[in-house]
CSV table of C-alpha atoms in Angstrom, one decimal:
chain,number,residue,atom,x,y,z
A,1,MET,CA,16.0,-21.7,12.8
A,2,LEU,CA,18.4,-23.0,10.1
A,3,SER,CA,16.4,-24.2,7.1
A,4,PRO,CA,17.8,-27.0,4.9
A,5,SER,CA,17.3,-24.9,1.8
A,6,LEU,CA,19.3,-22.0,3.2
A,7,ALA,CA,22.0,-24.4,4.6
A,8,GLN,CA,22.4,-26.0,1.2
A,9,GLU,CA,22.6,-22.7,-0.6
A,10,ILE,CA,25.3,-21.4,1.9
A,11,ALA,CA,27.3,-24.7,1.8
A,12,GLY,CA,27.2,-24.9,-2.0
A,13,ASP,CA,28.2,-21.3,-2.6
A,14,THR,CA,30.9,-21.3,0.1
A,15,SER,CA,32.4,-24.6,-1.1
A,16,ALA,CA,32.7,-23.1,-4.6
A,17,VAL,CA,34.5,-20.0,-3.3
A,18,ILE,CA,37.1,-21.5,-1.0
A,19,GLY,CA,37.8,-24.7,-2.9
A,20,PHE,CA,37.1,-27.0,0.2
A,21,ASN,CA,33.9,-28.8,0.9
A,22,VAL,CA,31.7,-27.1,3.5
A,23,LEU,CA,28.9,-28.8,5.3
A,24,ILE,CA,26.3,-27.5,7.7
A,25,THR,CA,24.5,-29.5,10.4
A,26,ASP,CA,21.4,-28.8,12.5
A,27,ALA,CA,21.4,-28.8,16.3
A,28,GLU,CA,21.2,-32.6,16.3
A,29,GLY,CA,24.3,-33.1,14.2
A,30,MET,CA,22.4,-34.0,11.0
A,31,VAL,CA,23.9,-32.7,7.8
A,32,ILE,CA,21.4,-30.3,6.1
A,33,GLY,CA,23.7,-28.7,3.6
A,34,SER,CA,26.9,-29.7,1.9
A,35,GLY,CA,29.0,-29.0,-1.2
A,36,ASP,CA,29.1,-32.8,-1.5
A,37,SER,CA,25.3,-33.5,-1.8
A,38,SER,CA,25.9,-37.2,-0.9
A,39,ARG,CA,26.5,-36.2,2.7
A,40,VAL,CA,23.2,-34.4,3.1
A,41,GLY,CA,21.0,-36.4,5.5
A,42,THR,CA,23.9,-38.2,7.2
A,43,PHE,CA,24.9,-37.9,10.9
A,44,HIS,CA,28.1,-35.9,11.7
A,45,GLU,CA,29.2,-37.1,15.1
A,46,ALA,CA,31.8,-34.4,15.7
A,47,SER,CA,29.1,-31.7,15.7
A,48,VAL,CA,27.5,-33.1,18.8
A,49,GLN,CA,30.4,-32.1,21.1
A,50,VAL,CA,31.0,-28.8,19.2
A,51,ILE,CA,27.3,-27.9,19.8
A,52,ARG,CA,27.5,-28.9,23.5
A,53,SER,CA,30.8,-27.0,24.2
A,54,GLN,CA,30.2,-24.1,21.6
A,55,GLU,CA,33.9,-24.4,20.8
A,56,ALA,CA,35.6,-25.3,17.5
A,57,ALA,CA,37.3,-28.6,17.0
A,58,THR,CA,39.7,-30.0,14.5
A,59,HIS,CA,40.2,-33.7,13.5
A,60,ASN,CA,43.1,-35.3,11.6
A,61,ALA,CA,42.6,-38.4,9.5
A,62,SER,CA,43.1,-40.9,12.4
A,63,GLN,CA,40.7,-38.9,14.7
A,64,ALA,CA,38.1,-38.6,12.0
A,65,GLN,CA,38.1,-42.4,11.5
A,66,GLN,CA,37.0,-42.8,15.1
A,67,LEU,CA,33.9,-40.7,14.6
A,68,ARG,CA,30.7,-41.5,12.6
A,69,GLY,CA,30.3,-39.5,9.4
A,70,VAL,CA,33.4,-37.3,10.0
A,71,ARG,CA,36.2,-36.5,7.6
A,72,PRO,CA,39.5,-34.6,8.4
A,73,GLY,CA,38.9,-30.9,8.9
A,74,MET,CA,37.5,-28.4,11.2
A,75,THR,CA,34.0,-28.0,12.8
A,76,LEU,CA,32.8,-24.7,14.3
A,77,PRO,CA,29.6,-23.9,16.2
A,78,LEU,CA,26.9,-21.6,14.6
A,79,ILE,CA,25.6,-19.2,17.3
A,80,ALA,CA,22.3,-17.4,17.2
A,81,GLY,CA,20.9,-15.6,20.2
A,82,GLY,CA,23.5,-17.1,22.4
A,83,GLN,CA,22.5,-20.6,21.5
A,84,ALA,CA,24.3,-23.1,19.2
A,85,VAL,CA,21.8,-23.8,16.4
A,86,GLY,CA,24.1,-26.0,14.3
A,87,THR,CA,27.7,-26.3,13.1
A,88,VAL,CA,29.7,-25.6,9.9
A,89,GLY,CA,32.4,-27.9,8.9
A,90,ILE,CA,35.3,-27.6,6.4
A,91,THR,CA,36.8,-30.8,4.9
A,92,GLY,CA,40.6,-30.9,4.5
A,93,THR,CA,43.7,-31.2,6.7
A,94,PRO,CA,43.4,-28.9,9.8
A,95,ALA,CA,46.4,-26.9,8.6
A,96,GLN,CA,44.7,-26.2,5.3
A,97,VAL,CA,41.3,-25.3,6.5
A,98,ARG,CA,42.0,-23.5,9.8
A,99,ARG,CA,42.6,-20.2,8.0
A,100,PHE,CA,39.1,-20.4,6.5
A,101,GLY,CA,37.3,-21.5,9.7
A,102,LEU,CA,36.4,-18.2,11.4
A,103,LEU,CA,35.6,-16.5,8.1
A,104,VAL,CA,33.1,-19.2,7.1
A,105,LYS,CA,31.6,-19.3,10.5
A,106,ARG,CA,31.0,-15.6,10.6
A,107,GLN,CA,29.7,-15.4,7.1
A,108,THR,CA,27.2,-18.2,7.8
A,109,GLU,CA,26.0,-16.6,11.0
A,110,ILE,CA,25.5,-13.3,9.2
A,111,LEU,CA,23.5,-15.0,6.5
A,112,LEU,CA,21.5,-16.9,9.1
A,113,ARG,CA,20.7,-13.7,11.0
A,114,GLU,CA,19.6,-12.0,7.7
A,115,SER,CA,17.4,-15.0,6.9
A,116,VAL,CA,15.8,-14.8,10.4
A,117,MET,CA,15.2,-11.1,10.0
A,118,LEU,CA,13.7,-11.5,6.6
A,119,ARG,CA,11.4,-14.3,7.8
A,120,SER,CA,10.4,-12.2,10.8
A,121,ARG,CA,9.6,-9.2,8.5
A,122,LEU,CA,7.6,-11.3,6.1
A,123,LEU,CA,5.6,-12.8,8.9
A,124,ALA,CA,5.0,-9.3,10.3
A,125,GLU,CA,3.9,-8.1,6.8
A,126,ARG,CA,1.5,-11.0,6.4
A,127,ALA,CA,0.0,-10.5,9.9
A,128,GLY,CA,-0.5,-6.8,9.1
A,129,GLU,CA,-2.1,-7.7,5.8
A,130,LYS,CA,-4.5,-10.1,7.5
A,131,LEU,CA,-5.3,-7.5,10.2
A,132,LEU,CA,-6.0,-4.8,7.6
A,133,ALA,CA,-8.1,-7.2,5.5
A,134,ASP,CA,-10.2,-8.1,8.5
A,135,ILE,CA,-10.8,-4.5,9.4
A,136,ALA,CA,-11.7,-3.7,5.8
A,137,ALA,CA,-14.2,-6.6,5.8
A,138,TYR,CA,-15.4,-6.1,9.4
A,139,ASP,CA,-18.9,-7.1,10.1
A,140,PRO,CA,-20.0,-6.9,13.8
A,141,GLU,CA,-22.6,-9.6,13.1
A,142,VAL,CA,-19.7,-12.0,12.2
A,143,VAL,CA,-16.8,-11.1,14.5
A,144,GLU,CA,-16.6,-9.0,17.6
A,145,GLY,CA,-14.6,-5.8,17.4
A,146,ASP,CA,-12.8,-6.7,20.7
A,147,PHE,CA,-11.3,-9.8,19.0
A,148,LEU,CA,-9.6,-7.6,16.4
A,149,VAL,CA,-8.5,-5.2,19.1
A,150,PHE,CA,-6.9,-8.2,20.9
A,151,ARG,CA,-5.3,-9.5,17.7
A,152,ALA,CA,-3.9,-6.1,16.9
A,153,ALA,CA,-2.5,-5.8,20.4
A,154,GLU,CA,-0.6,-9.0,19.9
A,155,LEU,CA,1.1,-7.4,17.0
A,156,GLY,CA,1.9,-4.3,19.0
A,157,PHE,CA,-0.9,-2.0,17.7
A,158,ASP,CA,-3.5,-0.2,19.7
A,159,LEU,CA,-6.7,0.2,17.6
A,160,ARG,CA,-8.2,2.5,20.2
A,161,LEU,CA,-5.8,5.3,19.2
A,162,ARG,CA,-7.1,8.0,16.9
A,163,ARG,CA,-6.3,6.8,13.3
A,164,VAL,CA,-7.1,7.7,9.7
A,165,ALA,CA,-7.2,5.2,6.9
A,166,VAL,CA,-5.3,5.9,3.7
A,167,ALA,CA,-5.5,3.9,0.5
A,168,PHE,CA,-2.7,4.1,-2.1
A,169,GLU,CA,-3.2,3.0,-5.7
A,170,VAL,CA,-0.1,2.5,-7.8
A,171,THR,CA,-0.4,2.0,-11.5
A,172,VAL,CA,1.8,1.6,-14.6
A,173,PRO,CA,0.6,4.3,-17.1
A,174,ALA,CA,-0.5,3.1,-20.5
A,175,THR,CA,2.6,4.7,-22.1
A,176,ALA,CA,4.9,2.5,-20.0
A,177,ALA,CA,2.8,-0.6,-19.7
A,178,HIS,CA,4.0,-2.2,-22.9
A,179,ARG,CA,7.6,-1.8,-21.8
A,180,GLN,CA,7.3,-3.0,-18.2
A,181,GLY,CA,4.5,-5.6,-18.4
A,182,ALA,CA,1.8,-6.5,-15.9
A,183,SER,CA,4.3,-8.0,-13.4
A,184,THR,CA,6.0,-4.7,-12.6
A,185,LEU,CA,3.9,-3.9,-9.5
A,186,ALA,CA,4.4,-7.4,-8.1
A,187,LEU,CA,8.2,-7.0,-8.5
A,188,VAL,CA,8.3,-3.6,-6.7
A,189,ARG,CA,5.9,-4.5,-3.9
A,190,SER,CA,8.6,-4.4,-1.2
A,191,GLU,CA,10.0,-1.2,-2.6
A,192,LEU,CA,6.6,0.4,-2.5
A,193,LEU,CA,6.0,-0.7,1.1
A,194,ARG,CA,9.4,0.7,2.1
A,195,THR,CA,8.6,4.0,0.4
A,196,VAL,CA,5.3,4.3,2.3
A,197,GLY,CA,6.9,3.2,5.5
A,198,GLU,CA,9.5,5.9,5.3
A,199,VAL,CA,6.8,8.6,5.4
A,200,PHE,CA,4.4,6.8,7.8
A,201,ALA,CA,7.1,5.9,10.2
A,202,ASP,CA,5.2,5.9,13.5
A,203,PRO,CA,5.5,2.5,15.2
A,204,GLN,CA,1.7,2.5,15.5
A,205,ASP,CA,1.1,3.0,11.7
A,206,ILE,CA,-0.3,-0.2,10.2
A,207,ILE,CA,1.0,-0.6,6.6
A,208,ALA,CA,0.1,-3.5,4.4
A,209,ALA,CA,-0.3,-4.4,0.7
A,210,THR,CA,-3.9,-5.2,0.1
A,211,ALA,CA,-3.7,-6.2,-3.6
A,212,PRO,CA,-1.2,-5.8,-6.4
A,213,GLY,CA,-0.7,-2.1,-6.7
A,214,TRP,CA,-2.7,-1.3,-3.6
A,215,ILE,CA,-1.3,-0.3,-0.2
A,216,GLY,CA,-3.5,0.4,2.9
A,217,VAL,CA,-2.4,2.5,5.9
A,218,LEU,CA,-4.1,2.9,9.2
A,219,HIS,CA,-2.2,6.0,10.3
A,220,ARG,CA,-2.0,7.1,13.9
A,221,LEU,CA,-3.1,10.7,13.9
A,222,PRO,CA,-1.1,12.8,16.5
A,223,ALA,CA,-3.0,14.9,18.9
A,224,ASN,CA,-2.2,18.0,16.9
A,225,GLY,CA,-2.4,16.3,13.6
A,226,SER,CA,-4.9,17.2,10.9
A,227,THR,CA,-6.2,15.8,7.6
A,228,GLU,CA,-4.4,18.7,5.8
A,229,SER,CA,-1.0,17.6,7.2
A,230,LEU,CA,-1.9,14.0,6.4
A,231,ALA,CA,-2.7,15.0,2.8
A,232,ALA,CA,0.7,16.6,2.5
A,233,GLU,CA,2.4,13.4,3.7
A,234,CYS,CA,0.4,11.4,1.1
A,235,ARG,CA,1.6,13.8,-1.6
A,236,ARG,CA,5.2,13.1,-0.5
A,237,VAL,CA,4.5,9.4,-1.0
A,238,THR,CA,2.9,9.9,-4.4
A,239,ASP,CA,5.7,12.2,-5.5
A,240,VAL,CA,8.4,9.7,-4.6
A,241,ILE,CA,6.6,6.9,-6.3
A,242,ALA,CA,6.0,9.1,-9.4
A,243,ALA,CA,9.7,9.7,-9.6
A,244,GLN,CA,10.3,6.0,-10.1
A,245,ASP,CA,10.4,5.0,-13.7
A,246,GLY,CA,7.0,4.4,-15.2
A,247,LEU,CA,4.8,4.5,-12.1
A,248,ALA,CA,1.9,6.7,-11.1
A,249,ALA,CA,0.3,6.9,-7.6
A,250,ARG,CA,-2.8,8.4,-6.0
A,251,ALA,CA,-4.1,8.3,-2.5
A,252,GLY,CA,-7.5,8.4,-0.9
A,253,VAL,CA,-8.0,9.6,2.7
A,254,GLY,CA,-10.8,8.7,5.1
A,255,GLU,CA,-11.8,10.3,8.4
A,256,PRO,CA,-10.5,9.9,11.9
A,257,ALA,CA,-11.7,6.9,13.9
A,258,THR,CA,-11.1,5.3,17.3
A,259,SER,CA,-12.9,2.0,17.0
A,260,VAL,CA,-12.8,-1.1,14.8
A,261,GLY,CA,-16.1,-0.1,13.2
A,262,GLY,CA,-14.9,3.5,12.7
A,263,LEU,CA,-11.7,2.2,11.1
A,264,HIS,CA,-13.7,0.0,8.8
A,265,ASP,CA,-15.7,3.0,7.6
A,266,SER,CA,-12.6,5.1,7.3
A,267,TYR,CA,-10.9,2.6,5.1
A,268,GLN,CA,-14.0,2.1,2.9
A,269,ASP,CA,-14.2,5.9,2.7
A,270,ALA,CA,-10.5,6.1,1.6
A,271,CYS,CA,-11.1,3.6,-1.2
A,272,GLU,CA,-14.3,5.5,-2.2
A,273,ALA,CA,-12.3,8.8,-2.3
A,274,LEU,CA,-9.9,7.2,-4.7
A,275,ARG,CA,-12.8,6.0,-6.9
A,276,LEU,CA,-14.7,9.3,-6.9
A,277,GLY,CA,-11.6,11.5,-7.1
A,278,THR,CA,-10.6,9.9,-10.4
A,279,ARG,CA,-13.9,10.9,-11.9
A,280,VAL,CA,-14.3,14.4,-10.6
A,281,ALA,CA,-10.7,15.7,-10.0
A,282,ASP,CA,-8.6,14.3,-12.8
A,283,GLY,CA,-5.0,15.0,-12.3
A,284,ALA,CA,-5.0,15.3,-8.5
A,285,ALA,CA,-2.9,12.8,-6.6
A,286,VAL,CA,-4.6,13.0,-3.2
A,287,HIS,CA,-8.4,12.9,-2.6
A,288,LEU,CA,-10.0,13.5,0.8
A,289,ILE,CA,-13.4,11.9,1.4
A,290,THR,CA,-14.4,15.1,3.3
A,291,ASP,CA,-14.3,16.9,-0.1
A,292,LEU,CA,-16.3,14.2,-1.8
A,293,ARG,CA,-19.2,13.6,0.6
A,294,VAL,CA,-21.8,15.0,-1.7
A,295,HIS,CA,-20.5,12.9,-4.6
A,296,GLN,CA,-20.6,9.9,-2.3
A,297,VAL,CA,-24.2,10.5,-1.5
A,298,LEU,CA,-25.0,11.0,-5.2
A,299,THR,CA,-23.4,7.7,-6.1
A,300,ALA,CA,-25.6,6.0,-3.5
A,301,VAL,CA,-28.6,7.1,-5.5
A,302,SER,CA,-29.7,4.9,-8.4
A,303,GLN,CA,-28.4,5.7,-11.9
A,304,SER,CA,-32.0,6.3,-13.1
A,305,ALA,CA,-32.6,8.9,-10.4
A,306,ARG,CA,-29.4,10.7,-11.4
A,307,ASN,CA,-30.4,10.5,-15.1
A,308,ARG,CA,-33.7,12.1,-14.3
A,309,LEU,CA,-32.1,14.9,-12.2
A,310,LEU,CA,-29.8,15.7,-15.2
A,311,ASP,CA,-32.6,15.5,-17.8
A,312,LEU,CA,-35.0,17.6,-15.9
A,313,THR,CA,-32.5,20.2,-14.6
A,314,THR,CA,-29.8,20.7,-17.2
A,315,ALA,CA,-31.2,19.3,-20.5
A,316,ASP,CA,-31.1,22.7,-22.3
A,317,LEU,CA,-27.7,23.6,-20.8
A,318,ARG,CA,-26.2,20.4,-21.9
A,319,SER,CA,-27.2,21.1,-25.5
A,320,GLN,CA,-24.8,24.0,-25.5
A,321,PRO,CA,-21.4,23.6,-27.1
A,322,ASP,CA,-19.8,25.1,-24.1
A,323,TRP,CA,-21.6,22.9,-21.6
A,324,PRO,CA,-18.4,21.8,-19.8
A,325,ALA,CA,-17.5,25.4,-19.1
A,326,LEU,CA,-21.0,26.2,-17.9
A,327,ARG,CA,-21.0,23.1,-15.7
A,328,ASP,CA,-17.6,24.1,-14.2
A,329,THR,CA,-19.0,27.7,-13.5
A,330,ILE,CA,-22.0,26.4,-11.6
A,331,THR,CA,-19.7,24.1,-9.6
A,332,ALA,CA,-17.2,26.8,-8.8
A,333,TRP,CA,-20.0,29.3,-7.9
A,334,CYS,CA,-21.4,26.9,-5.3
A,335,GLU,CA,-18.1,25.5,-4.0
A,336,ASN,CA,-16.8,29.0,-3.4
A,337,GLY,CA,-19.6,30.4,-1.3
A,338,PHE,CA,-21.5,32.1,-4.1
A,339,ASN,CA,-18.7,34.6,-4.3
A,340,LEU,CA,-17.9,36.0,-7.8
A,341,VAL,CA,-14.2,36.8,-7.2
A,342,ARG,CA,-13.4,33.4,-5.5
A,343,ALA,CA,-15.3,31.5,-8.2
A,344,ALA,CA,-13.3,33.4,-10.9
A,345,GLY,CA,-10.1,32.5,-9.1
A,346,ALA,CA,-11.0,28.8,-8.9
A,347,LEU,CA,-11.8,28.8,-12.6
A,348,HIS,CA,-8.6,30.8,-13.5
A,349,VAL,CA,-10.7,33.2,-15.6
A,350,HIS,CA,-11.6,36.9,-15.4
A,351,ARG,CA,-14.6,37.8,-13.3
A,352,ASN,CA,-16.4,39.2,-16.3
A,353,THR,CA,-16.2,35.7,-17.9
A,354,VAL,CA,-18.0,34.3,-14.9
A,355,VAL,CA,-20.6,37.0,-15.1
A,356,TYR,CA,-21.1,36.3,-18.8
A,357,ARG,CA,-21.5,32.6,-18.2
A,358,MET,CA,-23.9,33.1,-15.2
A,359,ASN,CA,-26.1,35.4,-17.3
A,360,LYS,CA,-26.2,32.8,-20.1
A,361,ILE,CA,-27.1,30.0,-17.6
A,362,GLU,CA,-29.9,32.2,-16.1
A,363,GLN,CA,-31.3,33.0,-19.6
A,364,ILE,CA,-31.3,29.3,-20.6
A,365,THR,CA,-32.8,28.0,-17.4
A,366,GLY,CA,-35.0,31.0,-16.6
A,367,ARG,CA,-33.9,31.0,-13.0
A,368,PRO,CA,-31.5,33.2,-11.1
A,369,LEU,CA,-28.3,31.6,-9.8
A,370,ARG,CA,-28.6,33.7,-6.7
A,371,GLU,CA,-31.6,31.7,-5.7
A,372,HIS,CA,-29.8,29.0,-3.6
A,373,ARG,CA,-32.4,26.3,-4.0
A,374,THR,CA,-32.2,26.5,-7.8
A,375,THR,CA,-28.5,26.7,-7.7
A,376,MET,CA,-28.1,23.7,-5.5
A,377,ALA,CA,-30.3,21.6,-7.8
A,378,LEU,CA,-28.1,22.7,-10.7
A,379,TYR,CA,-25.0,21.9,-8.6
A,380,LEU,CA,-26.1,18.4,-7.8
A,381,ALA,CA,-26.9,17.8,-11.5
A,382,CYS,CA,-23.5,19.0,-12.5
A,383,LEU,CA,-21.9,16.6,-10.0
A,384,ALA,CA,-24.0,13.8,-11.4
A,385,ASP,CA,-22.7,14.7,-14.8
A,386,GLN,CA,-19.1,14.6,-13.6
A,387,LEU,CA,-19.8,11.2,-12.1
A,388,GLY,CA,-21.0,9.9,-15.4
A,389,GLY,CA,-24.8,10.2,-15.0
A,390,ALA,CA,-27.2,10.3,-17.9
A,391,ALA,CA,-24.5,9.0,-20.3
A,392,ASP,CA,-27.1,7.3,-22.4
A,393,SER,CA,-30.3,9.1,-21.5
A,394,PRO,CA,-32.6,10.3,-24.3
A,395,ALA,CA,-32.2,14.0,-23.3
A,396,ARG,CA,-28.4,13.7,-23.4
A,397,ARG,CA,-28.5,12.1,-26.8
A,398,ARG,CA,-30.9,14.9,-28.0
A,399,GLY,CA,-28.6,17.5,-26.5
A,400,LYS,CA,-25.6,16.0,-28.3
A,401,GLY,CA,-27.5,16.1,-31.5
A,402,ARG,CA,-28.4,19.8,-31.2
A,403,ALA,CA,-24.8,20.6,-30.5
A,404,LYS,CA,-23.5,19.2,-33.7
A,405,PRO,CA,-23.0,21.7,-36.6
């Protein structure tokens, strides 16, 4: 309960402040902290009766001589949870030190309670980290899901509730990295956890740091909750973190699950959403895996297959100087229901601009964009290009060569 390191720190600091030696004993009367380091490890006989009675005692010079390891002064019990866990003693004549007795006792008990609370919080954080790590690495061939459900229940969490995994990534932008150094994220770890915990405040929300700069959340989704409202909460977190000096944050969101296996998939999806979102939605802070399923499937295909799709479907288009604009037009056309007005709105251009680009695409490819099979092939090729496909393919190099003046 009362660690020697904490006891020594309290005794040393308090002795320096009040000008009298302060010592602290454990529940057995052994000195574990003292302003006079030579007394550490000795037996303080007066503490035994103080612990037993839970009442303070004073000893003058003659009384102290009759007790082992005791000097004139005052000894008071340290109470935690209704139990005496040790004593605090002040050396000096009773008349001199009595005025400090209650103050030193209360201050020591406050510091003791804070230490216990901190230790309890750290233990809870580590248990949460271990639980989230085990769910992230869950393999039904290695461990039974019921075992993790049981372990979670011991921590007060019910994994059978409907949850969604969220992964937060916090980084130090390059512009600030040289000022703050690589240790910045480690230093603000507890602050980041607190920030996330203020938004995800449900007692059933599991929040844990998974790596430097990474925080995972298994969020309990209310009965009327939705991924849209969850995305808004994630944006609140990223906005608060972004407001802190020199930090940037993004979030990936998985899909609802009610089992250990489902939570494993949801967390992996959340991390995948972060990875993919960076490549296809630059500048966005929150990425939903539901918006990136096609991208996820594409990344599961071999790089060579994606290269061939790009080379055979869009080689002539990618040779155009305005290929990025043509690619974005195809993507907007498909993702907005093949609707001209909505596609123009998504691109923030006039509808006539979209018409012009679509005519150009049709002339180059020789296929109408209103033929959905053709359009979907082009759409997948455009996504592959966004994901970095065909970066070094012969056709892409040829296309770059033709685009040069």
